[in-house]
Coordinates of C-alpha atoms in Angstrom, one line a residue:
M1 CA 97.6 97.7 82.2
S2 CA 100.4 96.9 84.7
N3 CA 102.8 94.4 84.8
I4 CA 101.7 92.4 88.0
T5 CA 98.8 90.8 89.3
L6 CA 96.1 92.8 91.4
F7 CA 96.9 90.5 94.1
A8 CA 100.5 91.5 94.1
Q9 CA 99.8 95.1 94.2
I10 CA 97.8 94.7 97.6
I11 CA 101.0 92.6 98.8
K12 CA 103.2 95.5 98.5
K13 CA 101.0 97.3 100.7
I14 CA 102.9 95.4 103.4
D15 CA 106.4 96.5 104.5
R16 CA 108.1 93.1 103.7
S17 CA 111.4 94.4 105.4
K18 CA 109.3 95.2 109.0
F19 CA 107.8 91.8 108.2
N20 CA 111.2 90.0 108.0
N21 CA 112.1 91.7 111.1
L22 CA 109.7 90.4 112.9
A23 CA 110.4 86.9 111.3
R24 CA 114.0 87.3 112.8
E25 CA 112.8 88.4 116.2
K26 CA 110.3 84.9 116.8
Q27 CA 112.9 83.2 114.7
T28 CA 109.7 81.8 112.9
D29 CA 112.4 80.4 109.7
K30 CA 114.6 78.4 111.7
A31 CA 115.4 75.2 110.5
N32 CA 113.0 76.0 107.9
K33 CA 113.3 74.7 104.2
G34 CA 111.5 76.2 101.5
F35 CA 107.9 77.3 102.9
N36 CA 109.2 80.8 104.8
S37 CA 107.2 82.9 107.2
W38 CA 106.4 85.6 104.0
T39 CA 105.4 82.5 101.9
H40 CA 103.1 81.3 104.7
L41 CA 101.5 84.9 105.1
V42 CA 101.1 85.7 101.2
S43 CA 99.5 81.9 101.2
M44 CA 97.2 82.8 104.2
L45 CA 96.1 86.5 102.3
F46 CA 95.2 84.3 99.3
C47 CA 93.2 82.0 101.5
H48 CA 90.9 85.2 102.5
F49 CA 90.8 87.1 99.1
S50 CA 89.9 84.1 97.0
K51 CA 88.2 82.6 99.9
A52 CA 89.8 79.4 99.6
T53 CA 87.9 76.6 101.6
S54 CA 91.1 74.2 102.1
V55 CA 94.7 73.6 101.8
R56 CA 94.5 72.0 98.7
D57 CA 92.4 75.3 97.1
I58 CA 95.3 77.4 98.2
S59 CA 97.6 75.2 96.8
N60 CA 96.3 74.9 93.5
G61 CA 95.4 78.2 93.6
M62 CA 98.9 79.6 94.0
R63 CA 100.2 77.0 91.4
S64 CA 97.7 78.9 89.1
A65 CA 99.6 81.9 89.1
T66 CA 102.7 80.1 87.5
G67 CA 104.9 82.8 86.3
N68 CA 103.6 85.5 88.6
L69 CA 104.8 84.2 91.9
N70 CA 107.9 85.9 91.5
H71 CA 105.8 89.2 92.0
L72 CA 104.4 88.1 95.2
G73 CA 107.9 87.2 96.6
V74 CA 107.5 83.5 96.3
E75 CA 109.7 81.2 94.9
Q76 CA 107.0 78.6 94.3
A77 CA 103.7 77.3 95.2
P78 CA 103.2 75.5 98.6
S79 CA 102.0 72.2 98.5
K80 CA 99.0 71.5 100.8
S81 CA 101.2 69.4 103.4
S82 CA 103.7 72.2 103.7
I83 CA 100.6 74.7 104.6
S84 CA 99.1 71.8 107.2
Y85 CA 102.3 71.6 108.5
Q86 CA 103.6 75.4 109.3
N87 CA 99.8 76.4 110.1
K88 CA 100.3 73.9 113.5
R89 CA 103.9 74.8 113.9
R90 CA 104.5 78.4 112.8
D91 CA 104.3 80.7 115.9
A92 CA 100.8 82.8 115.4
S93 CA 101.9 85.8 117.2
L94 CA 104.2 86.6 114.2
F95 CA 100.7 87.5 112.0
K96 CA 99.5 89.2 115.6
D97 CA 102.5 91.6 115.8
L98 CA 102.1 92.0 111.9
Y99 CA 98.2 93.3 112.4
Y100 CA 99.4 95.9 115.2
S101 CA 102.5 97.0 113.2
L102 CA 100.0 97.5 110.1
L103 CA 97.2 99.0 112.2
N104 CA 99.8 101.5 113.3
S105 CA 101.5 102.2 109.6
L106 CA 98.6 102.2 107.4
G107 CA 95.5 102.2 110.3
Q108 CA 96.2 106.0 110.5
Q109 CA 95.1 106.5 106.8
I110 CA 91.6 105.1 107.7
G111 CA 89.9 107.5 109.9
V112 CA 86.8 109.2 109.0
K113 CA 85.3 112.6 109.9
R114 CA 83.0 112.1 112.6
T115 CA 79.0 113.5 111.9
K116 CA 76.8 112.2 114.7
L117 CA 79.0 112.2 117.6
K118 CA 79.6 115.9 119.2
I119 CA 83.0 115.0 121.6
K120 CA 86.5 114.7 120.4
V121 CA 87.8 112.3 122.3
P122 CA 88.7 108.7 121.5
V123 CA 85.6 106.1 121.4
Y124 CA 86.3 102.5 121.6
L125 CA 83.1 99.9 121.0
L126 CA 84.0 97.0 123.2
D127 CA 82.3 93.4 122.5
S128 CA 82.9 89.9 121.8
T129 CA 81.8 87.3 119.1
V130 CA 81.6 83.8 119.0
I131 CA 83.3 81.9 116.3
S132 CA 81.5 78.1 116.4
L133 CA 83.6 75.2 115.8
C134 CA 83.1 71.3 116.2
L135 CA 84.3 70.3 119.8
S136 CA 84.7 66.6 118.2
V137 CA 87.7 67.8 116.0
F138 CA 88.7 71.0 117.7
D139 CA 88.8 69.1 121.1
W140 CA 90.8 72.1 122.7
A141 CA 88.0 74.9 122.0
T142 CA 85.3 74.5 125.2
F143 CA 82.3 76.0 125.1
R144 CA 79.2 74.0 126.1
T145 CA 78.8 70.2 126.2
K146 CA 78.6 69.2 122.6
K147 CA 79.9 72.5 121.1
G148 CA 83.2 74.0 120.7
A149 CA 84.2 77.8 119.9
V150 CA 86.6 80.6 120.5
K151 CA 85.6 83.6 121.5
M152 CA 86.8 86.9 119.7
H153 CA 87.2 90.1 122.4
T154 CA 87.4 93.0 120.4
L155 CA 88.0 97.0 121.3
L156 CA 87.2 98.8 118.7
D157 CA 88.4 102.1 117.2
Y158 CA 84.7 104.4 116.2
D159 CA 86.9 106.3 113.7
G160 CA 88.7 103.7 111.9
K161 CA 86.4 100.7 112.8
L162 CA 89.0 98.7 112.9
P163 CA 90.2 96.6 116.0
V164 CA 93.3 98.4 118.2
Y165 CA 92.9 95.0 120.8
V166 CA 92.0 91.3 120.2
N167 CA 91.8 88.5 123.1
I168 CA 91.0 85.4 121.4
T169 CA 90.1 82.8 124.1
E170 CA 88.0 79.9 124.6
G171 CA 84.3 80.2 123.6
S172 CA 83.5 79.4 127.4
V173 CA 85.4 82.4 128.9
G174 CA 82.9 85.5 130.1
D175 CA 82.8 88.6 128.0
N176 CA 84.0 90.8 131.0
K177 CA 87.0 88.2 131.7
G178 CA 87.9 88.6 128.1
A179 CA 88.4 92.3 128.6
Y180 CA 90.5 92.7 131.3
D181 CA 93.7 93.2 129.5
I182 CA 92.1 96.0 127.4
P183 CA 94.6 99.1 126.7
L184 CA 93.3 102.0 128.8
E185 CA 93.6 105.5 127.2
K186 CA 93.1 108.2 129.9
G187 CA 90.2 110.6 128.8
S188 CA 88.9 108.4 126.0
V189 CA 85.7 106.8 126.1
I190 CA 84.7 102.4 126.3
V191 CA 81.1 101.6 125.2
A192 CA 79.8 98.2 126.0
D193 CA 76.7 96.2 126.5
R194 CA 75.5 95.2 129.3
Y195 CA 77.7 91.8 129.5
Y196 CA 80.5 94.2 130.9
N197 CA 78.6 95.2 134.2
D198 CA 81.9 94.0 135.7
F199 CA 82.0 96.9 138.7
P200 CA 86.0 95.7 139.8
M201 CA 86.7 96.5 136.6
L202 CA 84.4 99.7 135.8
N203 CA 86.5 101.0 138.8
I204 CA 89.7 100.5 137.4
W205 CA 88.4 102.3 134.4
D206 CA 87.3 105.2 136.3
S207 CA 90.5 105.2 138.7
K208 CA 92.5 105.2 135.2
G209 CA 90.3 108.6 134.0
V210 CA 89.0 106.6 131.4
N211 CA 85.4 106.9 130.6
F212 CA 82.9 104.2 130.1
V213 CA 78.8 104.1 128.8
I214 CA 77.7 100.7 129.6
R215 CA 73.8 99.4 129.5
H216 CA 73.2 97.8 132.8
K217 CA 71.5 94.9 133.9
G218 CA 67.7 95.1 134.5
N219 CA 68.4 94.0 138.4
L220 CA 70.7 96.8 138.9
K221 CA 70.2 97.8 142.7
F222 CA 70.6 101.7 143.2
E223 CA 69.3 104.8 144.7
M224 CA 68.9 107.9 143.0
V225 CA 70.5 110.9 144.9
K226 CA 70.1 113.6 142.1
E227 CA 67.6 113.9 139.4
R228 CA 69.2 116.0 136.8
E229 CA 67.1 118.4 134.7
L230 CA 66.0 117.2 131.0
P231 CA 66.1 119.3 127.8
N232 CA 62.6 120.9 126.9
N233 CA 62.8 120.8 122.9
T234 CA 65.5 118.3 122.3
A235 CA 66.4 114.8 122.7
Q236 CA 63.0 114.0 123.5
H237 CA 63.7 110.5 123.3
I238 CA 65.8 110.9 126.5
L239 CA 63.4 109.4 129.3
K240 CA 65.4 110.0 132.6
D241 CA 68.8 111.7 133.5
E242 CA 69.9 111.1 137.1
E243 CA 72.5 110.7 139.3
I244 CA 72.7 107.5 141.1
I245 CA 74.4 105.6 143.9
L246 CA 74.5 102.0 143.8
T247 CA 73.2 99.5 147.2
G248 CA 73.7 96.0 146.5
Y249 CA 76.4 95.2 149.3
Q250 CA 78.5 93.7 146.8
S251 CA 78.1 96.3 144.1
K252 CA 78.6 99.2 146.4
K253 CA 81.7 97.6 147.8
K254 CA 83.2 97.3 144.1
Y255 CA 82.0 100.5 142.9
P256 CA 81.5 103.1 145.8
D257 CA 81.3 106.3 143.8
K258 CA 78.3 107.7 142.1
L259 CA 77.6 106.9 138.7
R260 CA 74.9 108.9 136.3
R261 CA 71.9 107.0 134.8
V262 CA 70.4 107.7 131.6
A263 CA 67.4 106.1 130.1
V264 CA 66.8 106.2 126.6
W265 CA 63.8 105.2 124.2
D266 CA 64.9 103.5 121.0
D267 CA 62.0 104.5 118.7
E268 CA 63.3 101.5 116.2
N269 CA 63.0 98.6 118.6
Q270 CA 60.6 99.6 120.5
Q271 CA 62.4 99.8 123.7
T272 CA 63.5 101.7 126.8
I273 CA 67.6 101.3 127.2
E274 CA 68.8 102.4 130.5
I275 CA 72.5 103.3 130.5
I276 CA 75.5 104.2 133.0
T277 CA 78.4 106.1 133.0
N278 CA 81.0 107.9 135.0
N279 CA 80.8 110.9 133.0
F280 CA 78.5 113.7 134.3
K281 CA 79.6 116.6 131.9
W282 CA 78.5 115.3 128.4
A283 CA 74.8 115.9 127.3
A284 CA 72.5 113.1 127.7
Q285 CA 71.8 113.0 124.2
T286 CA 75.7 112.3 123.7
I287 CA 75.8 109.6 125.9
G288 CA 72.4 108.1 124.1
D289 CA 74.1 108.6 120.8
L290 CA 77.4 107.1 122.5
Y291 CA 75.7 103.9 123.2
K292 CA 73.8 103.8 119.7
S293 CA 77.2 103.8 117.9
R294 CA 78.2 100.6 119.4
W295 CA 76.3 99.1 116.4
E296 CA 79.6 99.4 114.5
I297 CA 81.3 96.7 116.1
E298 CA 78.2 94.5 115.3
V299 CA 78.8 95.5 111.6
F300 CA 82.6 95.0 111.9
F301 CA 82.0 91.5 113.5
R302 CA 79.1 90.8 110.3
D303 CA 81.8 91.8 107.8
I304 CA 84.4 89.9 108.9
K305 CA 82.3 86.7 109.3
Q306 CA 80.6 86.8 105.7
L307 CA 83.3 88.1 103.6
L308 CA 86.4 86.6 105.1
H309 CA 87.4 82.6 105.6
I310 CA 86.6 82.1 109.2
K311 CA 83.4 80.3 109.5
T312 CA 85.7 76.9 108.8
F313 CA 89.0 76.6 109.4
I314 CA 91.7 74.5 107.1
G315 CA 93.6 73.6 110.3
T316 CA 92.1 71.9 113.6
S317 CA 94.8 73.0 115.9
E318 CA 94.5 75.8 118.3
N319 CA 97.7 77.8 116.5
A320 CA 96.1 76.6 113.1
V321 CA 93.0 78.8 114.0
M322 CA 94.8 81.9 115.6
I323 CA 96.6 81.9 112.2
Q324 CA 93.5 82.2 110.1
I325 CA 91.8 84.5 112.3
W326 CA 94.8 87.1 112.4
T327 CA 95.4 87.1 109.1
A328 CA 91.9 87.6 108.5
L329 CA 92.4 90.6 110.5
I330 CA 95.2 91.5 108.7
T331 CA 93.0 90.9 105.3
I332 CA 90.1 93.4 106.4
L333 CA 92.8 95.9 107.2
L334 CA 94.1 95.9 103.7
L335 CA 90.5 96.3 102.6
K336 CA 89.7 99.0 104.7
V337 CA 92.8 100.9 103.4
M338 CA 91.7 100.1 99.7
K339 CA 88.1 101.5 100.3
H340 CA 89.4 104.5 102.2
Q341 CA 92.1 105.5 99.1
A342 CA 89.4 104.6 96.4
K343 CA 87.4 107.4 94.7
Y344 CA 84.4 104.9 94.0
N345 CA 82.3 104.6 96.5
W346 CA 82.9 101.0 97.2
Y347 CA 80.7 99.0 99.5
L348 CA 83.0 96.4 101.3
S349 CA 81.2 93.5 99.9
N350 CA 81.4 94.6 96.6
L351 CA 85.0 95.1 97.0
V352 CA 85.8 91.8 98.2
A353 CA 83.7 90.2 95.2
F354 CA 85.6 92.4 92.8
I355 CA 88.9 91.3 94.0
R356 CA 88.1 87.7 94.0
L357 CA 87.4 88.1 90.4
N358 CA 90.2 89.2 89.4
V359 CA 92.9 88.1 92.1
F360 CA 95.7 87.5 89.4
V361 CA 94.4 89.8 86.6
K362 CA 97.1 92.5 85.5
I363 CA 95.4 96.0 86.0
K364 CA 96.8 98.9 87.7
L365 CA 95.2 98.8 91.6
Q366 CA 94.5 102.5 92.2
K367 CA 93.3 103.1 88.8
W368 CA 90.7 100.2 89.1
L369 CA 89.6 101.3 92.9
G370 CA 88.5 104.8 91.5
K371 CA 87.0 103.4 88.2
P372 CA 86.2 99.6 88.5
F373 CA 83.7 100.0 85.9
E374 CA 85.5 101.8 82.9
D375 CA 85.8 100.1 79.5
P376 CA 89.6 99.2 78.5
P377 CA 90.9 101.6 75.7
K378 CA 90.1 100.5 72.0
V379 CA 92.8 99.0 70.0
Q380 CA 93.0 100.7 66.7
N381 CA 93.1 98.2 63.4
Q382 CA 96.2 99.7 61.7
G383 CA 95.9 96.9 59.1
V384 CA 93.6 97.2 56.2
Q385 CA 90.4 94.7 55.9
G386 CA 90.1 92.5 52.7
D387 CA 87.0 92.2 51.0
L388 CA 85.8 88.5 51.9
F389 CA 83.8 88.5 48.1
P390 CA 85.5 90.7 45.8
D391 CA 83.8 91.7 43.0
Y392 CA 85.6 90.7 40.0
G393 CA 83.5 92.2 37.3

């Protein structure tokens, strides 16, 4: 058994001194009374771990912890009006900066050994996902005529399966436009779908020494310069490997250099996938495997939408939505750290469900992560059991 709750032990993974430094830098507790930045963070993490659906659920859930609040560093459970007010007012960038700080300190523990990709360079997966909102309520989130949304443009680290960059925009912002400010690491490779066929952007990536593997659009205009030899006995799904130049006037002007075009047969979906890249050294099989790895970012989007609380929002302001998304990212980072540290082979969905059921239970986190189904130790009865029906002869 443990003296503090499971939730309190998870919260302790966050360095509070670093968080307090961020809060001081951003002055998020200026003129604050009672509901400080730390209590706000704990409340929003409780929202995700318990999957609370309203500020009332968060407030009542925190009240149910009663004497265990001090273990969370919280003086008293927040009222629903306090949560609503600070979600609207407190700078969401505090939680954004905390996510990146935790990624630097905890994210390094999560990397897994590659088994499929044969290259050693950093691999990043680029894509975006739309989070739908009701336009009549979230009138700032323009997307379509009768529908609102925000779009989460994400650059995912292939090894850690965590975002190294997130840009949250209105839903109407194009995928390529939301990716212009992504960090570029020389020698790395960025893998993306056809929506990133933005040749000025690809030209910038190439000039910065970044490799890219992008599925090209069907209307791409090009001319073959050289046909590369296909492997004889291996990688029979590689249909074509050639060097090309763009022939469309605007495209050629925006990307004048040669490109490599690889066509791969996708047996699972019974289709041909056509890929362009600026790398001429890797085997065609590696190019195909890199594009196939893009599925990992779809898995990440599925997990964050299904397992955490970002399909519906507890506040309607833009700031409240940003806080809820950034605290969801902090939550999934903590979950993946725990999953990596556990000796038991958890599915992320099961881990989330089990924590939700035991959020205020006092059990040792690390032991529970390793042996979640172990029976508690039996308590030996030291007393003597009397006979209910004694025989008096």
